[in-house]
mmCIF file of C-alpha atoms and ligand atoms in Angstrom:
data_model
loop_
_atom_site.group_PDB
_atom_site.id
_atom_site.type_symbol
_atom_site.label_atom_id
_atom_site.label_comp_id
_atom_site.label_asym_id
_atom_site.label_seq_id
_atom_site.Cartn_x
_atom_site.Cartn_y
_atom_site.Cartn_z
ATOM 1 C CA UNK A 1 75.690 95.898 40.718
ATOM 2 C CA UNK A 2 72.720 94.915 41.913
ATOM 3 C CA UNK A 3 70.623 95.783 44.294
ATOM 4 C CA UNK A 4 71.577 92.494 47.266
ATOM 5 C CA UNK A 5 75.468 93.236 46.194
ATOM 6 C CA UNK A 6 75.249 96.917 46.579
ATOM 7 C CA UNK A 7 74.231 95.679 50.648
ATOM 8 C CA UNK A 8 77.053 93.678 51.086
ATOM 9 C CA UNK A 9 79.789 95.363 49.135
ATOM 10 C CA UNK A 10 78.772 98.576 51.361
ATOM 11 C CA UNK A 11 79.809 96.281 55.015
ATOM 12 C CA UNK A 12 82.857 96.562 56.638
ATOM 13 C CA UNK A 13 84.411 93.940 58.482
ATOM 14 C CA UNK A 14 87.562 93.663 61.151
ATOM 15 C CA UNK A 15 89.629 89.699 59.984
ATOM 16 C CA UNK A 16 91.592 88.952 63.419
ATOM 17 C CA UNK A 17 93.775 86.596 63.093
ATOM 18 C CA UNK A 18 95.282 84.672 65.611
ATOM 19 C CA UNK A 19 96.789 81.678 64.084
ATOM 20 C CA UNK A 20 95.871 77.969 63.697
ATOM 21 C CA UNK A 21 96.199 75.779 61.287
ATOM 22 C CA UNK A 22 94.663 77.440 58.777
ATOM 23 C CA UNK A 23 97.381 79.606 58.040
ATOM 24 C CA UNK A 24 100.100 77.717 58.745
ATOM 25 C CA UNK A 25 102.515 76.041 56.391
ATOM 26 C CA UNK A 26 105.116 73.235 56.747
ATOM 27 C CA UNK A 27 108.663 74.592 58.712
ATOM 28 C CA UNK A 28 112.407 73.261 58.101
ATOM 29 C CA UNK A 29 111.265 70.258 60.277
ATOM 30 C CA UNK A 30 107.942 69.024 57.804
ATOM 31 C CA UNK A 31 105.486 69.808 60.906
ATOM 32 C CA UNK A 32 103.405 72.849 60.633
ATOM 33 C CA UNK A 33 103.323 75.746 61.583
ATOM 34 C CA UNK A 34 102.146 79.415 61.288
ATOM 35 C CA UNK A 35 104.063 82.195 59.288
ATOM 36 C CA UNK A 36 103.756 86.048 59.548
ATOM 37 C CA UNK A 37 102.000 87.456 56.488
ATOM 38 C CA UNK A 38 101.746 83.939 55.002
ATOM 39 C CA UNK A 39 97.711 83.641 55.070
ATOM 40 C CA UNK A 40 97.069 87.177 54.943
ATOM 41 C CA UNK A 41 98.905 87.444 51.725
ATOM 42 C CA UNK A 42 96.671 84.587 50.061
ATOM 43 C CA UNK A 43 93.678 85.732 51.433
ATOM 44 C CA UNK A 44 94.393 89.640 49.393
ATOM 45 C CA UNK A 45 94.913 87.073 46.562
ATOM 46 C CA UNK A 46 91.414 85.289 46.476
ATOM 47 C CA UNK A 47 90.036 85.715 43.025
ATOM 48 C CA UNK A 48 86.737 86.101 45.646
ATOM 49 C CA UNK A 49 87.676 88.661 47.798
ATOM 50 C CA UNK A 50 87.182 91.395 44.649
ATOM 51 C CA UNK A 51 83.400 90.066 43.610
ATOM 52 C CA UNK A 52 80.597 93.016 44.736
ATOM 53 C CA UNK A 53 79.396 90.503 46.751
ATOM 54 C CA UNK A 54 81.857 90.466 49.459
ATOM 55 C CA UNK A 55 82.385 93.107 51.540
ATOM 56 C CA UNK A 56 85.258 95.714 52.510
ATOM 57 C CA UNK A 57 87.304 94.516 54.990
ATOM 58 C CA UNK A 58 90.705 94.695 56.708
ATOM 59 C CA UNK A 59 92.877 91.690 58.421
ATOM 60 C CA UNK A 60 94.645 92.410 61.301
ATOM 61 C CA UNK A 61 97.181 90.038 62.496
ATOM 62 C CA UNK A 62 99.185 88.962 65.547
ATOM 63 C CA UNK A 63 102.554 89.710 65.922
ATOM 64 C CA UNK A 64 102.291 86.162 67.511
ATOM 65 C CA UNK A 65 100.520 83.671 65.695
ATOM 66 C CA UNK A 66 100.039 80.837 67.871
ATOM 67 C CA UNK A 67 97.988 77.065 67.720
ATOM 68 C CA UNK A 68 95.273 77.618 70.144
ATOM 69 C CA UNK A 69 96.658 75.114 72.635
ATOM 70 C CA UNK A 70 98.782 77.800 73.580
ATOM 71 C CA UNK A 71 96.153 80.376 73.618
ATOM 72 C CA UNK A 72 94.186 81.382 76.854
ATOM 73 C CA UNK A 73 91.990 83.854 78.446
ATOM 74 C CA UNK A 74 94.815 86.799 77.860
ATOM 75 C CA UNK A 75 94.146 86.330 74.382
ATOM 76 C CA UNK A 76 91.182 86.286 75.109
ATOM 77 C CA UNK A 77 91.142 89.499 76.939
ATOM 78 C CA UNK A 78 93.182 91.102 73.445
ATOM 79 C CA UNK A 79 91.110 89.738 70.995
ATOM 80 C CA UNK A 80 88.275 91.149 73.337
ATOM 81 C CA UNK A 81 90.042 94.294 73.571
ATOM 82 C CA UNK A 82 90.200 94.536 69.825
ATOM 83 C CA UNK A 83 86.822 93.854 69.112
ATOM 84 C CA UNK A 84 85.576 96.543 71.467
ATOM 85 C CA UNK A 85 88.926 98.721 70.121
ATOM 86 C CA UNK A 86 86.655 99.305 66.897
ATOM 87 C CA UNK A 87 83.537 98.050 67.825
ATOM 88 C CA UNK A 88 81.693 101.281 65.406
ATOM 89 C CA UNK A 89 83.641 100.972 62.891
ATOM 90 C CA UNK A 90 83.081 97.364 61.698
ATOM 91 C CA UNK A 91 79.615 96.136 61.125
ATOM 92 C CA UNK A 92 80.685 92.240 61.895
ATOM 93 C CA UNK A 93 84.081 91.007 63.380
ATOM 94 C CA UNK A 94 85.432 87.297 61.884
ATOM 95 C CA UNK A 95 88.103 85.599 64.682
ATOM 96 C CA UNK A 96 90.822 83.145 62.608
ATOM 97 C CA UNK A 97 92.286 80.804 65.374
ATOM 98 C CA UNK A 98 93.162 76.949 65.883
ATOM 99 C CA UNK A 99 90.583 74.816 66.423
ATOM 100 C CA UNK A 100 91.852 73.094 69.347
ATOM 101 C CA UNK A 101 90.801 75.281 71.910
ATOM 102 C CA UNK A 102 87.897 77.203 69.254
ATOM 103 C CA UNK A 103 84.879 76.243 71.706
ATOM 104 C CA UNK A 104 86.482 77.859 74.617
ATOM 105 C CA UNK A 105 87.767 81.244 73.006
ATOM 106 C CA UNK A 106 84.513 81.368 71.585
ATOM 107 C CA UNK A 107 82.746 80.945 74.658
ATOM 108 C CA UNK A 108 84.105 83.211 76.934
ATOM 109 C CA UNK A 109 83.891 86.243 73.652
ATOM 110 C CA UNK A 110 80.262 85.346 74.033
ATOM 111 C CA UNK A 111 80.354 86.070 78.336
ATOM 112 C CA UNK A 112 83.010 88.787 77.750
ATOM 113 C CA UNK A 113 80.873 91.288 75.201
ATOM 114 C CA UNK A 114 78.067 92.695 77.071
ATOM 115 C CA UNK A 115 75.012 93.772 75.170
ATOM 116 C CA UNK A 116 76.809 92.727 71.899
ATOM 117 C CA UNK A 117 74.100 94.057 69.016
ATOM 118 C CA UNK A 118 77.052 92.644 66.025
ATOM 119 C CA UNK A 119 78.151 88.757 64.744
ATOM 120 C CA UNK A 120 81.349 87.800 65.868
ATOM 121 C CA UNK A 121 82.339 84.689 63.739
ATOM 122 C CA UNK A 122 84.548 82.915 64.935
ATOM 123 C CA UNK A 123 86.271 80.143 61.816
ATOM 124 C CA UNK A 124 89.290 78.128 61.106
ATOM 125 C CA UNK A 125 90.132 74.892 59.385
ATOM 126 C CA UNK A 126 90.701 71.428 59.325
ATOM 127 C CA UNK A 127 93.704 71.774 56.651
ATOM 128 C CA UNK A 128 96.181 74.803 55.748
ATOM 129 C CA UNK A 129 94.677 77.353 53.730
ATOM 130 C CA UNK A 130 97.884 75.954 51.204
ATOM 131 C CA UNK A 131 96.794 72.697 50.379
ATOM 132 C CA UNK A 132 94.374 71.960 47.418
ATOM 133 C CA UNK A 133 91.509 70.242 49.236
ATOM 134 C CA UNK A 134 91.172 72.281 52.360
ATOM 135 C CA UNK A 135 88.362 73.578 54.234
ATOM 136 C CA UNK A 136 89.919 77.164 54.898
ATOM 137 C CA UNK A 137 88.810 78.834 51.880
ATOM 138 C CA UNK A 138 84.823 78.006 52.230
ATOM 139 C CA UNK A 139 85.301 78.158 56.254
ATOM 140 C CA UNK A 140 86.547 81.391 56.223
ATOM 141 C CA UNK A 141 84.543 82.904 53.041
ATOM 142 C CA UNK A 142 81.394 82.053 54.979
ATOM 143 C CA UNK A 143 82.299 83.469 58.164
ATOM 144 C CA UNK A 144 83.216 87.143 56.422
ATOM 145 C CA UNK A 145 79.548 86.443 54.418
ATOM 146 C CA UNK A 146 77.983 85.786 57.976
ATOM 147 C CA UNK A 147 79.785 88.426 59.790
ATOM 148 C CA UNK A 148 78.856 90.831 57.021
ATOM 149 C CA UNK A 149 75.148 89.753 55.682
ATOM 150 C CA UNK A 150 73.662 88.396 59.175
ATOM 151 C CA UNK A 151 71.773 89.940 61.779
ATOM 152 C CA UNK A 152 73.262 87.669 64.443
ATOM 153 C CA UNK A 153 74.063 90.014 67.583
ATOM 154 C CA UNK A 154 75.981 86.403 68.971
ATOM 155 C CA UNK A 155 79.145 84.818 69.180
ATOM 156 C CA UNK A 156 78.779 81.912 66.252
ATOM 157 C CA UNK A 157 81.063 80.003 64.823
ATOM 158 C CA UNK A 158 81.112 78.640 61.000
ATOM 159 C CA UNK A 159 82.810 75.747 60.347
ATOM 160 C CA UNK A 160 81.414 73.249 57.250
ATOM 161 C CA UNK A 161 79.163 74.566 56.311
ATOM 162 C CA UNK A 162 76.662 75.162 59.720
ATOM 163 C CA UNK A 163 77.136 78.677 61.474
ATOM 164 C CA UNK A 164 76.117 77.481 65.723
ATOM 165 C CA UNK A 165 75.883 79.357 68.540
ATOM 166 C CA UNK A 166 79.384 79.661 70.001
ATOM 167 C CA UNK A 167 78.499 78.973 73.612
ATOM 168 C CA UNK A 168 77.298 75.698 72.684
ATOM 169 C CA UNK A 169 79.907 73.962 70.488
ATOM 170 C CA UNK A 170 82.288 70.801 70.839
ATOM 171 C CA UNK A 171 84.983 69.918 69.416
ATOM 172 C CA UNK A 172 84.003 66.762 68.301
ATOM 173 C CA UNK A 173 86.342 65.463 65.664
ATOM 174 C CA UNK A 174 89.635 65.519 65.438
ATOM 175 C CA UNK A 175 90.174 64.211 61.032
ATOM 176 C CA UNK A 176 86.954 65.301 59.877
ATOM 177 C CA UNK A 177 86.307 69.178 58.814
ATOM 178 C CA UNK A 178 82.641 68.336 60.482
ATOM 179 C CA UNK A 179 84.895 68.866 63.309
ATOM 180 C CA UNK A 180 82.031 71.083 65.265
ATOM 181 C CA UNK A 181 79.061 70.115 66.733
ATOM 182 C CA UNK A 182 76.436 71.945 69.207
ATOM 183 C CA UNK A 183 74.618 68.384 70.869
ATOM 184 C CA UNK A 184 71.825 70.692 72.688
ATOM 185 C CA UNK A 185 71.150 73.400 70.530
ATOM 186 C CA UNK A 186 70.183 73.854 66.874
ATOM 187 C CA UNK A 187 72.327 75.165 64.573
ATOM 188 C CA UNK A 188 72.141 79.480 63.862
ATOM 189 C CA UNK A 189 71.969 78.402 60.532
ATOM 190 C CA UNK A 190 72.684 76.077 57.746
ATOM 191 C CA UNK A 191 74.593 76.420 53.665
ATOM 192 C CA UNK A 192 73.227 73.773 51.674
ATOM 193 C CA UNK A 193 71.974 75.320 47.620
ATOM 194 C CA UNK A 194 71.116 78.528 50.574
ATOM 195 C CA UNK A 195 72.137 79.785 53.342
ATOM 196 C CA UNK A 196 69.603 79.438 55.795
ATOM 197 C CA UNK A 197 69.458 81.394 59.240
ATOM 198 C CA UNK A 198 66.601 79.980 61.807
ATOM 199 C CA UNK A 199 66.166 83.425 63.052
ATOM 200 C CA UNK A 200 63.941 82.058 65.658
ATOM 201 C CA UNK A 201 66.939 80.713 67.704
ATOM 202 C CA UNK A 202 68.590 83.422 68.040
ATOM 203 C CA UNK A 203 69.477 86.174 70.780
ATOM 204 C CA UNK A 204 67.667 89.247 70.687
ATOM 205 C CA UNK A 205 69.202 92.694 70.318
ATOM 206 C CA UNK A 206 70.303 94.363 73.720
ATOM 207 C CA UNK A 207 68.911 97.417 74.678
ATOM 208 C CA UNK A 208 71.858 98.273 76.454
ATOM 209 C CA UNK A 209 74.929 99.802 75.764
ATOM 210 C CA UNK A 210 78.245 97.327 74.372
ATOM 211 C CA UNK A 211 80.435 97.286 76.993
ATOM 212 C CA UNK A 212 83.471 94.426 77.508
ATOM 213 C CA UNK A 213 83.968 92.449 80.961
ATOM 214 C CA UNK A 214 87.834 92.311 80.936
ATOM 215 C CA UNK A 215 88.279 90.969 84.042
ATOM 216 C CA UNK A 216 88.382 86.503 84.105
ATOM 217 C CA UNK A 217 89.402 84.553 87.005
ATOM 218 C CA UNK A 218 90.050 81.505 85.446
ATOM 219 C CA UNK A 219 91.380 79.563 88.349
ATOM 220 C CA UNK A 220 88.689 76.734 87.687
ATOM 221 C CA UNK A 221 89.602 72.339 87.314
ATOM 222 C CA UNK A 222 87.344 69.774 85.394
ATOM 223 C CA UNK A 223 87.313 66.941 87.202
ATOM 224 C CA UNK A 224 85.519 64.114 85.162
ATOM 225 C CA UNK A 225 84.216 60.601 87.069
ATOM 226 C CA UNK A 226 85.499 56.854 86.317
ATOM 227 C CA UNK A 227 84.402 53.929 88.036
ATOM 228 C CA UNK A 228 87.106 53.528 91.603
ATOM 229 C CA UNK A 229 88.922 56.962 91.014
ATOM 230 C CA UNK A 230 90.933 57.824 93.829
ATOM 231 C CA UNK A 231 88.679 59.939 95.899
ATOM 232 C CA UNK A 232 91.430 60.765 98.383
ATOM 233 C CA UNK A 233 93.730 62.952 95.531
ATOM 234 C CA UNK A 234 90.045 65.366 94.973
ATOM 235 C CA UNK A 235 90.317 65.605 98.657
ATOM 236 C CA UNK A 236 94.055 66.636 98.518
ATOM 237 C CA UNK A 237 93.319 69.117 96.018
ATOM 238 C CA UNK A 238 90.825 71.056 97.331
ATOM 239 C CA UNK A 239 92.609 70.880 101.216
ATOM 240 C CA UNK A 240 96.128 72.231 99.742
ATOM 241 C CA UNK A 241 94.240 74.669 97.189
ATOM 242 C CA UNK A 242 95.216 78.181 98.077
ATOM 243 C CA UNK A 243 93.361 79.374 94.877
ATOM 244 C CA UNK A 244 91.078 77.355 92.966
ATOM 245 C CA UNK A 245 87.332 79.470 92.614
ATOM 246 C CA UNK A 246 85.124 76.259 91.070
ATOM 247 C CA UNK A 247 85.791 73.001 89.798
ATOM 248 C CA UNK A 248 83.299 71.137 87.705
ATOM 249 C CA UNK A 249 82.566 67.776 88.123
ATOM 250 C CA UNK A 250 81.585 66.109 84.782
ATOM 251 C CA UNK A 251 79.410 63.181 85.987
ATOM 252 C CA UNK A 252 77.827 60.107 85.372
ATOM 253 C CA UNK A 253 74.104 60.679 83.354
ATOM 254 C CA UNK A 254 71.518 63.150 84.420
ATOM 255 C CA UNK A 255 74.306 64.401 87.672
ATOM 256 C CA UNK A 256 74.761 61.001 89.163
ATOM 257 C CA UNK A 257 78.158 59.338 91.530
ATOM 258 C CA UNK A 258 78.886 57.543 93.947
ATOM 259 C CA UNK A 259 77.613 59.073 96.386
ATOM 260 C CA UNK A 260 78.371 56.108 99.201
ATOM 261 C CA UNK A 261 81.956 56.763 98.874
ATOM 262 C CA UNK A 262 82.123 59.377 101.507
ATOM 263 C CA UNK A 263 85.421 61.206 101.545
ATOM 264 C CA UNK A 264 84.202 62.389 97.520
ATOM 265 C CA UNK A 265 81.302 63.997 99.138
ATOM 266 C CA UNK A 266 83.484 65.060 102.462
ATOM 267 C CA UNK A 267 85.441 66.690 99.810
ATOM 268 C CA UNK A 268 82.627 68.584 98.221
ATOM 269 C CA UNK A 269 81.387 70.076 101.486
ATOM 270 C CA UNK A 270 85.050 71.307 102.540
ATOM 271 C CA UNK A 271 86.021 72.928 99.480
ATOM 272 C CA UNK A 272 81.701 74.421 99.726
ATOM 273 C CA UNK A 273 83.669 75.629 102.900
ATOM 274 C CA UNK A 274 86.085 77.272 101.644
ATOM 275 C CA UNK A 275 84.144 79.186 98.994
ATOM 276 C CA UNK A 276 85.193 77.123 95.600
ATOM 277 C CA UNK A 277 82.032 76.576 93.992
ATOM 278 C CA UNK A 278 81.448 72.834 92.636
ATOM 279 C CA UNK A 279 79.153 72.904 89.577
ATOM 280 C CA UNK A 280 77.994 69.274 87.865
ATOM 281 C CA UNK A 281 77.839 68.176 84.239
ATOM 282 C CA UNK A 282 76.779 65.400 82.663
ATOM 283 C CA UNK A 283 79.966 63.069 80.416
ATOM 284 C CA UNK A 284 76.922 62.755 78.180
ATOM 285 C CA UNK A 285 77.067 64.892 75.144
ATOM 286 C CA UNK A 286 73.140 65.344 74.567
ATOM 287 C CA UNK A 287 71.043 66.564 77.410
ATOM 288 C CA UNK A 288 72.540 67.509 80.777
ATOM 289 C CA UNK A 289 72.258 67.103 84.902
ATOM 290 C CA UNK A 290 69.095 67.330 86.483
ATOM 291 C CA UNK A 291 69.979 66.281 90.587
ATOM 292 C CA UNK A 292 67.110 65.661 91.270
ATOM 293 C CA UNK A 293 66.307 62.693 89.705
ATOM 294 C CA UNK A 294 68.033 59.970 91.446
ATOM 295 C CA UNK A 295 68.873 60.107 94.995
ATOM 296 C CA UNK A 296 73.162 59.780 94.156
ATOM 297 C CA UNK A 297 72.627 62.894 92.221
ATOM 298 C CA UNK A 298 70.727 64.649 95.267
ATOM 299 C CA UNK A 299 72.824 63.736 97.445
ATOM 300 C CA UNK A 300 75.311 65.570 96.336
ATOM 301 C CA UNK A 301 73.259 68.577 95.639
ATOM 302 C CA UNK A 302 72.683 68.469 99.114
ATOM 303 C CA UNK A 303 76.863 68.946 100.045
ATOM 304 C CA UNK A 304 76.345 71.919 98.184
ATOM 305 C CA UNK A 305 76.877 71.092 94.457
ATOM 306 C CA UNK A 306 75.510 72.996 92.141
ATOM 307 C CA UNK A 307 73.759 71.533 88.262
ATOM 308 C CA UNK A 308 75.990 72.987 85.097
ATOM 309 C CA UNK A 309 72.798 71.946 83.276
ATOM 310 C CA UNK A 310 73.151 71.345 79.410
ATOM 311 C CA UNK A 311 76.114 73.089 79.457
ATOM 312 C CA UNK A 312 78.871 72.539 77.357
ATOM 313 C CA UNK A 313 82.434 71.700 79.543
ATOM 314 C CA UNK A 314 83.773 75.014 77.117
ATOM 315 C CA UNK A 315 81.079 77.435 78.307
ATOM 316 C CA UNK A 316 80.388 76.436 81.984
ATOM 317 C CA UNK A 317 83.890 77.688 82.654
ATOM 318 C CA UNK A 318 84.315 80.394 80.755
ATOM 319 C CA UNK A 319 81.485 80.856 82.634
ATOM 320 C CA UNK A 320 83.190 80.151 86.049
ATOM 321 C CA UNK A 321 85.777 82.524 84.850
ATOM 322 C CA UNK A 322 83.706 85.581 83.319
ATOM 323 C CA UNK A 323 81.350 85.163 86.484
ATOM 324 C CA UNK A 324 84.390 84.437 89.012
ATOM 325 C CA UNK A 325 86.432 87.702 87.564
ATOM 326 C CA UNK A 326 83.367 89.948 87.909
ATOM 327 C CA UNK A 327 81.459 89.113 91.040
ATOM 328 C CA UNK A 328 83.332 89.123 94.536
ATOM 329 C CA UNK A 329 79.966 87.572 96.377
ATOM 330 C CA UNK A 330 79.118 83.796 96.319
ATOM 331 C CA UNK A 331 75.998 84.032 95.660
ATOM 332 C CA UNK A 332 75.730 85.948 92.701
ATOM 333 C CA UNK A 333 78.146 83.200 91.196
ATOM 334 C CA UNK A 334 76.036 80.440 92.527
ATOM 335 C CA UNK A 335 72.423 82.082 90.901
ATOM 336 C CA UNK A 336 73.512 83.474 87.734
ATOM 337 C CA UNK A 337 75.607 80.087 86.811
ATOM 338 C CA UNK A 338 71.786 78.857 86.895
ATOM 339 C CA UNK A 339 70.716 80.848 84.549
ATOM 340 C CA UNK A 340 70.909 81.462 81.479
ATOM 341 C CA UNK A 341 73.037 84.229 79.866
ATOM 342 C CA UNK A 342 73.903 84.032 76.925
ATOM 343 C CA UNK A 343 71.451 81.593 75.495
ATOM 344 C CA UNK A 344 74.045 78.840 76.579
ATOM 345 C CA UNK A 345 71.789 76.676 79.075
ATOM 346 C CA UNK A 346 68.504 75.888 78.720
ATOM 347 C CA UNK A 347 66.932 76.936 82.348
ATOM 348 C CA UNK A 348 64.974 74.236 83.976
ATOM 349 C CA UNK A 349 61.454 74.192 83.373
ATOM 350 C CA UNK A 350 61.907 76.914 80.875
ATOM 351 C CA UNK A 351 62.128 76.786 77.424
ATOM 352 C CA UNK A 352 64.946 79.133 75.856
ATOM 353 C CA UNK A 353 62.467 81.729 75.046
ATOM 354 C CA UNK A 354 61.985 82.746 78.457
ATOM 355 C CA UNK A 355 63.844 85.897 79.436
ATOM 356 C CA UNK A 356 66.420 85.985 82.813
ATOM 357 C CA UNK A 357 66.283 88.818 85.004
ATOM 358 C CA UNK A 358 70.151 89.320 84.234
ATOM 359 C CA UNK A 359 70.114 89.713 80.641
ATOM 360 C CA UNK A 360 68.279 92.636 81.016
ATOM 361 C CA UNK A 361 70.511 94.546 83.371
ATOM 362 C CA UNK A 362 73.533 93.727 82.175
ATOM 363 C CA UNK A 363 73.667 91.598 78.900
ATOM 364 C CA UNK A 364 71.132 90.754 75.968
ATOM 365 C CA UNK A 365 68.156 89.226 76.204
ATOM 366 C CA UNK A 366 68.538 85.479 75.335
ATOM 367 C CA UNK A 367 64.944 85.765 74.037
ATOM 368 C CA UNK A 368 64.362 84.563 70.619
ATOM 369 C CA UNK A 369 62.953 85.941 67.620
ATOM 370 C CA UNK A 370 59.207 85.121 66.990
ATOM 371 C CA UNK A 371 59.771 85.007 63.219
ATOM 372 C CA UNK A 372 61.898 81.914 60.561
ATOM 373 C CA UNK A 373 63.017 83.524 58.077
ATOM 374 C CA UNK A 374 66.055 82.526 55.341
ATOM 375 C CA UNK A 375 66.560 86.729 55.294
ATOM 376 C CA UNK A 376 69.160 87.970 54.129
ATOM 377 C CA UNK A 377 71.601 85.000 53.961
ATOM 378 C CA UNK A 378 68.301 83.444 51.161
ATOM 379 C CA UNK A 379 68.322 86.426 49.130
ATOM 380 C CA UNK A 380 72.308 86.348 48.942
ATOM 381 C CA UNK A 381 72.561 83.093 47.970
ATOM 382 C CA UNK A 382 70.248 83.275 44.910
ATOM 383 C CA UNK A 383 71.661 86.057 43.942
ATOM 384 C CA UNK A 384 74.753 84.470 43.864
ATOM 385 C CA UNK A 385 72.901 80.971 42.483
ATOM 386 C CA UNK A 386 71.453 83.283 40.306
HETATM 387 N N1 LIG B 401 96.497 72.533 66.533
HETATM 388 C C1 LIG B 401 95.797 73.367 65.901
HETATM 389 C C2 LIG B 401 95.308 74.963 66.216
HETATM 390 O O1 LIG B 401 94.078 74.253 67.752
HETATM 391 C C3 LIG B 401 94.832 72.955 65.191
HETATM 392 C C4 LIG B 401 93.582 73.631 64.284
HETATM 393 O O2 LIG B 401 93.905 74.880 63.663
HETATM 394 O O3 LIG B 401 92.821 72.873 63.581
HETATM 395 O O4 LIG B 401 95.452 75.606 67.217
#
């Protein structure tokens, strides 16, 4: 056994299995459904699992395996709790779940896990493990290697030979194997003949102690503007809501909307007066919102809409849930929505190299490393290739 194998073999990872296509098989009606114990057994049978260059691992299968479309904040809290209670015993964590809401769950975890200093890698597959041409085996094995050997102190998503920052990902393809993309941030690592990691893009190790924020307040709604939409519906929603905490408006281009439609602006002003936070995102996958670019955008800004910059809808909504669960005052929530706290946002006029004050006090700094290296991954890969 060579030294690199030794190093990987000494690592221990915990695999949390929540459900999703990876472990599904046809039920009595021929539709795919998760089946208890099935995926764990298949994983244990994998010839690669016992190799010297694979880490030690334990699979924790949840009692109820579910399709990720049924997952929500309570399940995210459960995953966060399991990571918290096993944090010191493992070098890294893999979360297996369905792809449909993986970008939401992994974004939520990226906010909830404060001062994270170990990799947490989400993965799943488009094709069940049982199929001959499945993408499950490769996604899972790579996720396990990344969780064991990378020095990424952040929540990532491993899919189709890419390691992406979780809170930058979007599910872009419902049928292809390249299900996820990170439209506004470069992948943290890519796989070719070797695994190349971009250490210069990864978050810095935190100075503070690891903690978990268990409170999520997900009373957040997303409204996508379309030409000719019925602004009375938005007014009615705002008027009658007694619990809404935040409203995300998916606007055109750099954050434009029909500011000549006064009822819409009135509804936004009413929302703000009721303590509802209104955040603008762009409908464009790349780029983001800059409310000052056009007068239309400025009108919305003047009405109290705040910019979500280049955040994904997934990151924006889960960040709101995290902040609304953490702070009771609106000023703090509004302030941190415009600050980069986990690498989810390119702050206006700042590169991702800057540090925010919030990071220093509550969470790992989002500053990135100064060196680029293919490090452990490249070494590991070349050993395997040899
Ligand atoms: N419907 C499945 C889920 O999200 C799809 C998948 O696993 O890819 O759980």
